Coordinates of C-alpha atoms in Angstrom, one line a residue:
M12 CA 21.7 55.6 -77.8
R13 CA 20.6 55.2 -81.3
T14 CA 23.5 53.4 -83.3
A15 CA 23.8 54.2 -87.3
T16 CA 22.5 50.8 -88.3
H17 CA 19.4 51.6 -86.4
H18 CA 18.6 55.2 -87.5
P19 CA 15.6 55.9 -89.7
L20 CA 18.3 57.6 -92.3
I21 CA 20.0 54.7 -93.1
T22 CA 18.4 52.3 -96.2
A23 CA 18.6 48.9 -96.1
P24 CA 20.9 47.5 -94.0
C25 CA 21.1 43.7 -94.3
N26 CA 19.6 43.5 -90.8
L27 CA 16.7 45.9 -91.3
W28 CA 15.3 43.4 -94.3
P29 CA 12.1 41.5 -92.8
G30 CA 13.5 38.3 -94.6
P31 CA 16.2 37.2 -97.0
R32 CA 18.2 40.4 -98.5
P33 CA 17.2 40.9 -102.2
T34 CA 19.7 39.4 -104.7
S35 CA 18.8 42.5 -107.0
S36 CA 18.1 46.6 -106.2
P37 CA 14.3 46.7 -105.7
V38 CA 12.3 48.3 -108.5
L39 CA 11.9 52.1 -107.7
P40 CA 9.0 53.7 -109.2
S41 CA 8.4 55.7 -112.2
G42 CA 10.1 58.8 -112.4
S43 CA 11.9 58.5 -108.5
R44 CA 15.3 59.3 -108.0
R45 CA 17.5 56.8 -105.9
P46 CA 19.0 58.0 -102.8
R47 CA 22.9 58.7 -103.4
R48 CA 24.0 56.4 -100.6
G49 CA 27.7 58.5 -99.6
A50 CA 24.9 61.2 -98.8
L51 CA 22.4 59.2 -96.7
V52 CA 25.7 57.5 -94.6
V53 CA 26.8 61.1 -93.7
R54 CA 24.0 62.8 -93.2
A55 CA 23.2 59.4 -90.5
A56 CA 27.0 59.8 -88.8
V57 CA 26.1 63.6 -88.1
V58 CA 22.6 62.8 -86.3
V59 CA 24.3 60.1 -84.3
E60 CA 27.6 62.3 -83.3
Q61 CA 24.9 65.3 -82.3
E62 CA 23.5 62.6 -79.9
A63 CA 26.7 61.8 -78.7
K64 CA 27.7 64.9 -78.1
T65 CA 24.7 65.7 -76.3
K66 CA 24.6 62.8 -74.2
I67 CA 26.1 63.8 -71.0
S68 CA 27.0 61.6 -67.5
L69 CA 24.5 62.1 -64.8
V70 CA 27.2 61.4 -62.0
R71 CA 30.8 62.2 -62.1
I72 CA 32.9 60.5 -59.8
G73 CA 36.4 61.8 -58.7
T74 CA 38.8 59.8 -57.1
R75 CA 42.4 59.0 -56.9
G76 CA 43.9 56.8 -59.5
S77 CA 46.2 54.0 -57.6
P78 CA 44.3 50.5 -58.3
L79 CA 42.8 50.6 -55.1
A80 CA 41.1 54.1 -55.3
L81 CA 40.0 52.7 -58.5
A82 CA 38.4 49.2 -56.8
Q83 CA 36.9 51.5 -54.4
A84 CA 35.6 54.2 -57.3
Y85 CA 33.7 51.2 -59.1
E86 CA 32.1 49.5 -56.3
T87 CA 30.7 53.1 -55.7
R88 CA 29.8 53.4 -59.3
D89 CA 28.2 49.7 -59.4
K90 CA 25.7 50.6 -55.7
L91 CA 25.0 53.7 -57.6
M92 CA 23.6 51.6 -60.5
A93 CA 22.1 48.9 -58.6
S94 CA 20.2 51.3 -56.9
H95 CA 18.9 53.5 -59.3
S96 CA 17.8 52.9 -62.7
E97 CA 18.7 56.3 -64.5
L98 CA 21.9 55.3 -63.7
A99 CA 22.3 52.3 -64.8
E100 CA 22.2 53.5 -68.5
E101 CA 25.7 53.4 -70.3
G102 CA 27.2 56.6 -70.1
A103 CA 25.2 57.8 -67.0
I104 CA 28.7 57.6 -64.0
D105 CA 31.6 58.6 -65.7
I106 CA 34.9 58.3 -63.5
V107 CA 37.3 60.7 -63.0
I108 CA 40.8 60.5 -61.6
I109 CA 42.6 63.3 -59.7
K110 CA 45.8 63.0 -58.6
T111 CA 46.2 64.3 -55.1
T112 CA 49.5 65.9 -53.1
G113 CA 50.3 62.5 -51.3
D114 CA 50.1 61.2 -54.8
K115 CA 52.7 63.6 -56.6
V116 CA 54.9 63.1 -53.7
L117 CA 56.7 59.3 -52.6
D118 CA 59.8 60.6 -51.7
Q119 CA 59.0 61.7 -48.1
P120 CA 57.3 59.9 -46.0
L121 CA 53.9 61.2 -45.0
A122 CA 54.5 62.4 -41.6
D123 CA 57.8 65.0 -43.6
I124 CA 55.3 66.5 -45.5
G125 CA 53.2 68.0 -43.5
G126 CA 49.6 69.1 -43.4
K127 CA 46.2 67.5 -43.4
G128 CA 44.0 66.2 -46.8
L129 CA 47.4 64.6 -49.1
F130 CA 44.8 62.7 -50.4
T131 CA 41.7 64.5 -50.5
K132 CA 42.1 68.4 -51.0
E133 CA 42.4 68.1 -54.7
I134 CA 39.6 65.4 -55.2
D135 CA 37.5 68.1 -52.9
E136 CA 38.8 71.2 -55.0
A137 CA 37.1 69.4 -58.0
L138 CA 34.2 68.9 -56.4
L139 CA 33.8 72.6 -55.3
E140 CA 34.8 73.8 -58.9
G141 CA 32.1 71.4 -60.5
R142 CA 34.4 69.4 -62.2
I143 CA 33.1 66.2 -60.5
D144 CA 29.9 65.7 -58.9
I145 CA 30.8 62.9 -55.9
A146 CA 33.9 62.1 -54.4
V147 CA 34.7 59.2 -53.1
H148 CA 37.5 59.2 -50.0
S149 CA 38.8 56.0 -47.9
M150 CA 37.8 57.3 -44.6
K151 CA 41.1 57.4 -43.1
D152 CA 42.7 59.6 -45.1
V153 CA 40.1 62.5 -44.6
P154 CA 40.3 65.2 -42.0
T155 CA 38.4 65.8 -39.6
Y156 CA 36.8 68.5 -40.9
L157 CA 35.3 69.2 -44.2
P158 CA 35.6 71.7 -46.5
A159 CA 32.8 74.4 -46.5
G160 CA 30.6 73.5 -49.0
T161 CA 30.3 69.7 -49.1
I162 CA 28.8 66.9 -47.0
L163 CA 29.5 63.6 -46.5
P164 CA 25.9 61.5 -46.1
C165 CA 27.2 58.4 -46.8
N166 CA 29.6 55.5 -45.8
L167 CA 29.5 52.4 -47.8
P168 CA 29.4 49.0 -45.3
R169 CA 32.8 48.7 -44.1
E170 CA 35.5 46.1 -44.7
D171 CA 37.5 44.3 -42.8
V172 CA 39.6 46.7 -40.5
R173 CA 42.7 44.5 -39.6
D174 CA 46.2 44.5 -40.9
A175 CA 47.9 41.5 -42.7
F176 CA 51.6 40.5 -41.9
I177 CA 53.3 40.0 -45.5
C178 CA 56.3 38.4 -45.2
L179 CA 58.8 35.5 -47.3
T180 CA 60.4 34.1 -44.3
A181 CA 58.7 34.1 -41.1
K182 CA 54.7 33.3 -40.1
S183 CA 54.4 35.9 -37.7
L184 CA 56.2 39.5 -36.3
A185 CA 57.3 36.9 -33.8
E186 CA 59.5 34.9 -35.4
L187 CA 61.3 37.5 -37.4
P188 CA 64.8 37.5 -36.2
A189 CA 66.3 41.0 -34.5
G190 CA 67.5 43.2 -37.2
S191 CA 64.8 42.2 -39.7
V192 CA 63.5 45.5 -41.5
I193 CA 59.8 46.1 -41.7
G194 CA 58.9 48.3 -44.2
T195 CA 55.4 50.7 -43.5
A196 CA 54.4 54.2 -44.0
S197 CA 52.0 54.3 -41.3
L198 CA 53.6 55.6 -37.9
R199 CA 50.5 53.8 -36.2
R200 CA 52.0 50.6 -37.5
Q201 CA 55.6 51.6 -36.6
S202 CA 54.5 51.9 -33.3
Q203 CA 52.2 49.1 -32.0
I204 CA 55.4 47.1 -33.6
L205 CA 58.0 48.8 -31.9
Y206 CA 56.4 48.7 -28.4
R207 CA 56.1 44.6 -28.6
Y208 CA 59.7 43.7 -30.8
P209 CA 62.1 46.9 -30.0
S210 CA 64.7 44.4 -31.7
L211 CA 62.7 44.9 -34.9
K212 CA 63.5 47.6 -37.7
V213 CA 61.0 50.0 -39.2
V214 CA 61.5 51.8 -42.1
N215 CA 59.4 54.3 -44.4
F216 CA 57.9 52.5 -47.5
R217 CA 55.4 54.2 -49.5
G218 CA 53.7 53.6 -52.8
N219 CA 50.5 51.5 -53.5
V220 CA 49.7 47.5 -52.7
Q221 CA 51.6 46.5 -55.6
T222 CA 55.0 48.8 -55.4
R223 CA 54.9 47.7 -52.0
L224 CA 54.7 44.2 -52.7
K225 CA 57.3 44.5 -55.2
K226 CA 59.8 46.3 -53.1
L227 CA 59.2 42.7 -50.6
N228 CA 59.6 40.5 -52.9
E229 CA 63.1 42.2 -54.2
G230 CA 64.5 42.1 -50.5
E231 CA 64.2 45.8 -50.0
V232 CA 62.6 44.7 -46.9
Q233 CA 62.1 41.3 -45.2
A234 CA 58.0 42.1 -43.8
T235 CA 55.2 44.8 -44.9
L236 CA 51.6 45.5 -43.1
L237 CA 48.7 46.3 -45.4
A238 CA 45.3 47.3 -44.5
L239 CA 43.4 43.8 -45.1
A240 CA 40.3 45.7 -46.4
G241 CA 42.2 46.9 -49.1
L242 CA 43.8 43.5 -50.1
K243 CA 40.4 42.2 -49.9
R244 CA 39.3 44.7 -52.4
L245 CA 41.9 44.1 -54.6
N246 CA 41.6 40.6 -54.6
M247 CA 45.4 40.0 -53.5
T248 CA 44.4 38.1 -50.1
E249 CA 46.5 35.3 -51.4
N250 CA 49.7 37.2 -50.4
V251 CA 48.6 37.5 -46.9
T252 CA 51.0 35.5 -44.5
A253 CA 48.7 36.3 -41.2
I254 CA 45.8 38.3 -40.3
L255 CA 46.7 40.7 -37.2
S256 CA 44.1 40.5 -34.4
V257 CA 43.3 44.2 -33.2
E258 CA 44.6 43.5 -29.9
E259 CA 47.3 42.8 -31.7
M260 CA 47.5 45.7 -33.9
L261 CA 44.4 48.0 -33.4
P262 CA 43.7 49.6 -36.4
A263 CA 43.8 53.2 -38.1
I264 CA 40.5 55.5 -37.6
A265 CA 37.9 54.5 -40.1
Q266 CA 40.3 51.8 -41.8
G267 CA 38.6 49.7 -44.3
A268 CA 35.9 52.4 -44.8
I269 CA 34.8 54.3 -47.6
G270 CA 33.1 57.7 -47.3
I271 CA 31.2 59.5 -50.4
A272 CA 31.1 63.6 -50.7
C273 CA 28.9 66.0 -52.6
R274 CA 28.3 69.2 -52.7
S275 CA 26.2 71.0 -50.0
N276 CA 23.6 72.2 -52.0
D277 CA 23.5 69.3 -54.4
D278 CA 20.1 67.7 -53.5
K279 CA 19.9 65.3 -56.1
M280 CA 23.8 64.0 -55.4
A281 CA 22.9 64.1 -51.9
T282 CA 19.8 62.0 -52.8
Y283 CA 21.7 59.8 -54.5
I284 CA 24.6 58.6 -52.0
A285 CA 22.7 58.8 -48.9
S286 CA 20.6 55.3 -50.2
L287 CA 24.0 53.5 -50.0
N288 CA 24.9 54.9 -47.0
H289 CA 25.5 51.7 -43.9
D290 CA 24.6 53.8 -40.6
D291 CA 26.5 50.9 -38.5
T292 CA 29.4 52.3 -40.5
R293 CA 28.8 55.6 -40.5
L294 CA 28.0 55.3 -36.7
A295 CA 31.1 53.8 -35.5
V296 CA 33.3 56.1 -38.0
A297 CA 31.7 58.9 -36.4
C298 CA 32.9 57.5 -32.8
E299 CA 36.2 56.7 -33.7
R300 CA 36.7 60.6 -35.9
A301 CA 35.2 62.1 -32.9
F302 CA 38.5 60.6 -30.7
L303 CA 40.3 61.6 -33.7
E304 CA 39.5 65.5 -33.6
T305 CA 39.9 65.8 -29.8
L306 CA 43.4 64.7 -30.3
D307 CA 43.9 67.1 -33.3
G308 CA 45.5 64.1 -34.9
S309 CA 47.0 63.8 -37.9
C310 CA 49.7 61.7 -40.0
R311 CA 52.5 63.1 -37.8
T312 CA 50.9 61.4 -34.6
P313 CA 50.6 57.7 -33.9
I314 CA 47.1 56.8 -33.3
A315 CA 44.3 53.9 -33.7
G316 CA 40.8 53.6 -32.6
Y317 CA 38.3 51.3 -33.1
A318 CA 34.7 51.0 -32.3
H319 CA 32.1 48.1 -33.2
R320 CA 28.8 46.9 -32.5
D321 CA 29.4 43.8 -29.5
S322 CA 27.2 41.3 -29.4
D323 CA 24.5 42.6 -26.7
G324 CA 24.4 45.6 -29.5
N325 CA 26.0 48.1 -27.7
C326 CA 29.4 50.0 -28.6
V327 CA 33.1 49.4 -27.7
L328 CA 35.9 51.5 -28.4
R329 CA 39.4 50.8 -27.8
C330 CA 41.6 53.6 -28.5
L331 CA 45.5 54.4 -28.3
V332 CA 48.0 57.0 -29.0
A333 CA 51.9 55.7 -28.6
S334 CA 55.3 57.8 -29.8
P335 CA 56.6 56.8 -32.9
D336 CA 59.8 54.8 -31.2
G337 CA 57.1 52.5 -29.1
T338 CA 58.2 53.7 -26.2
R339 CA 55.3 55.0 -24.7
V340 CA 51.9 53.7 -25.7
L341 CA 48.7 55.1 -24.0
E342 CA 45.1 53.2 -24.1
T343 CA 41.8 53.9 -22.9
S344 CA 38.4 52.0 -24.0
R345 CA 34.7 53.0 -23.5
K346 CA 31.4 50.8 -24.2
G347 CA 27.4 52.8 -24.5
L348 CA 24.6 52.6 -26.5
Y349 CA 25.4 52.1 -30.3
A350 CA 23.4 55.1 -31.0
L351 CA 24.9 58.8 -32.8
D352 CA 25.3 61.1 -29.1
D353 CA 26.5 58.5 -27.2
M354 CA 29.3 57.1 -29.7
V355 CA 30.7 60.6 -30.4
A356 CA 30.3 61.5 -26.5
M357 CA 32.5 58.2 -26.1
G358 CA 34.9 59.2 -28.8
K359 CA 35.8 62.5 -27.4
D360 CA 35.3 61.2 -23.8
A361 CA 38.3 59.2 -24.8
G362 CA 40.4 61.7 -26.5
K363 CA 40.5 64.0 -23.2
E364 CA 41.3 61.2 -21.1
L365 CA 44.4 60.1 -23.3
L366 CA 45.5 63.9 -23.7
S367 CA 45.5 63.9 -20.0
K368 CA 47.5 61.7 -19.5
A369 CA 49.4 62.3 -22.2
G370 CA 50.8 65.3 -20.5
P371 CA 52.6 68.4 -22.3
G372 CA 54.7 67.9 -25.5
F373 CA 53.8 64.2 -26.2
F374 CA 52.6 65.1 -29.8
D375 CA 55.5 67.4 -30.6
W376 CA 57.5 65.1 -32.5

């Protein structure tokens, strides 16, 4: 966009003179009338304003407004700018904040709110209504189905999938004295904590990362667990007391992965975001989500799963379902080719096995 100082209607600003600025007014030809300076400035401003109004963002990114969600949206923006020169221009990408049901209702556990898509529904609606062009999601929040008219052709490279233990008084879960209170909004974490440490107490702990750390510092709980991926994206790893291995705390389905969706009939946006796709992440997420879909899991169900490529290049999948109180934990694993069809089949097969082991009524909490 041209600014007023470069517009041809502006007469003789100081930075447009070829040499030192004259100390006196230039001599006008005989019979010429000096233009009225005020009129020229107004005309220039009108032209610049009209240019600004016609400047429309090429890509509008829809996101939640939490610091972590915004960090993910900015990561997406930066990758788009680096991959497509036309998107590197100022104003080419706009970030649109959308408040979701999960953001609005903070005084209830997620399991009590009910339904799926608590952190995605309103963003998907904005996408379908044309108010945004692409949607950036934490993949662990995305239901196993996508709304009709949308596609999700891109997963960014996955961050660390592990959970972080944060505590002011102990170095690990094992060091916490009996009766210590741990805050988490995740039934997955709750069930695995209580399975290994039944003497501890787990309470619902909603809010963004900053809110949870504030509550911890104020003594509302003795410890909390957070996704390490989020802390890394927020540059807040200095708060971490210990990092739990995936053997100690199996991650949520698709934890650490970002997904980018667009309308199914928008080829331009699909091309933009497909160029950012990280295929190893996409296949691992597809494997884990096939497991979740088979179980028809939601935030009411403690479910965990992690697929990754081993040193031989094969896919290794570990899965878990549990009762919220940690009294029952069922696990299984699979190994096979790191290829989409094989990995989806592994996920479905693992889900069927645990459904069979769990028996009727296991998921009716």
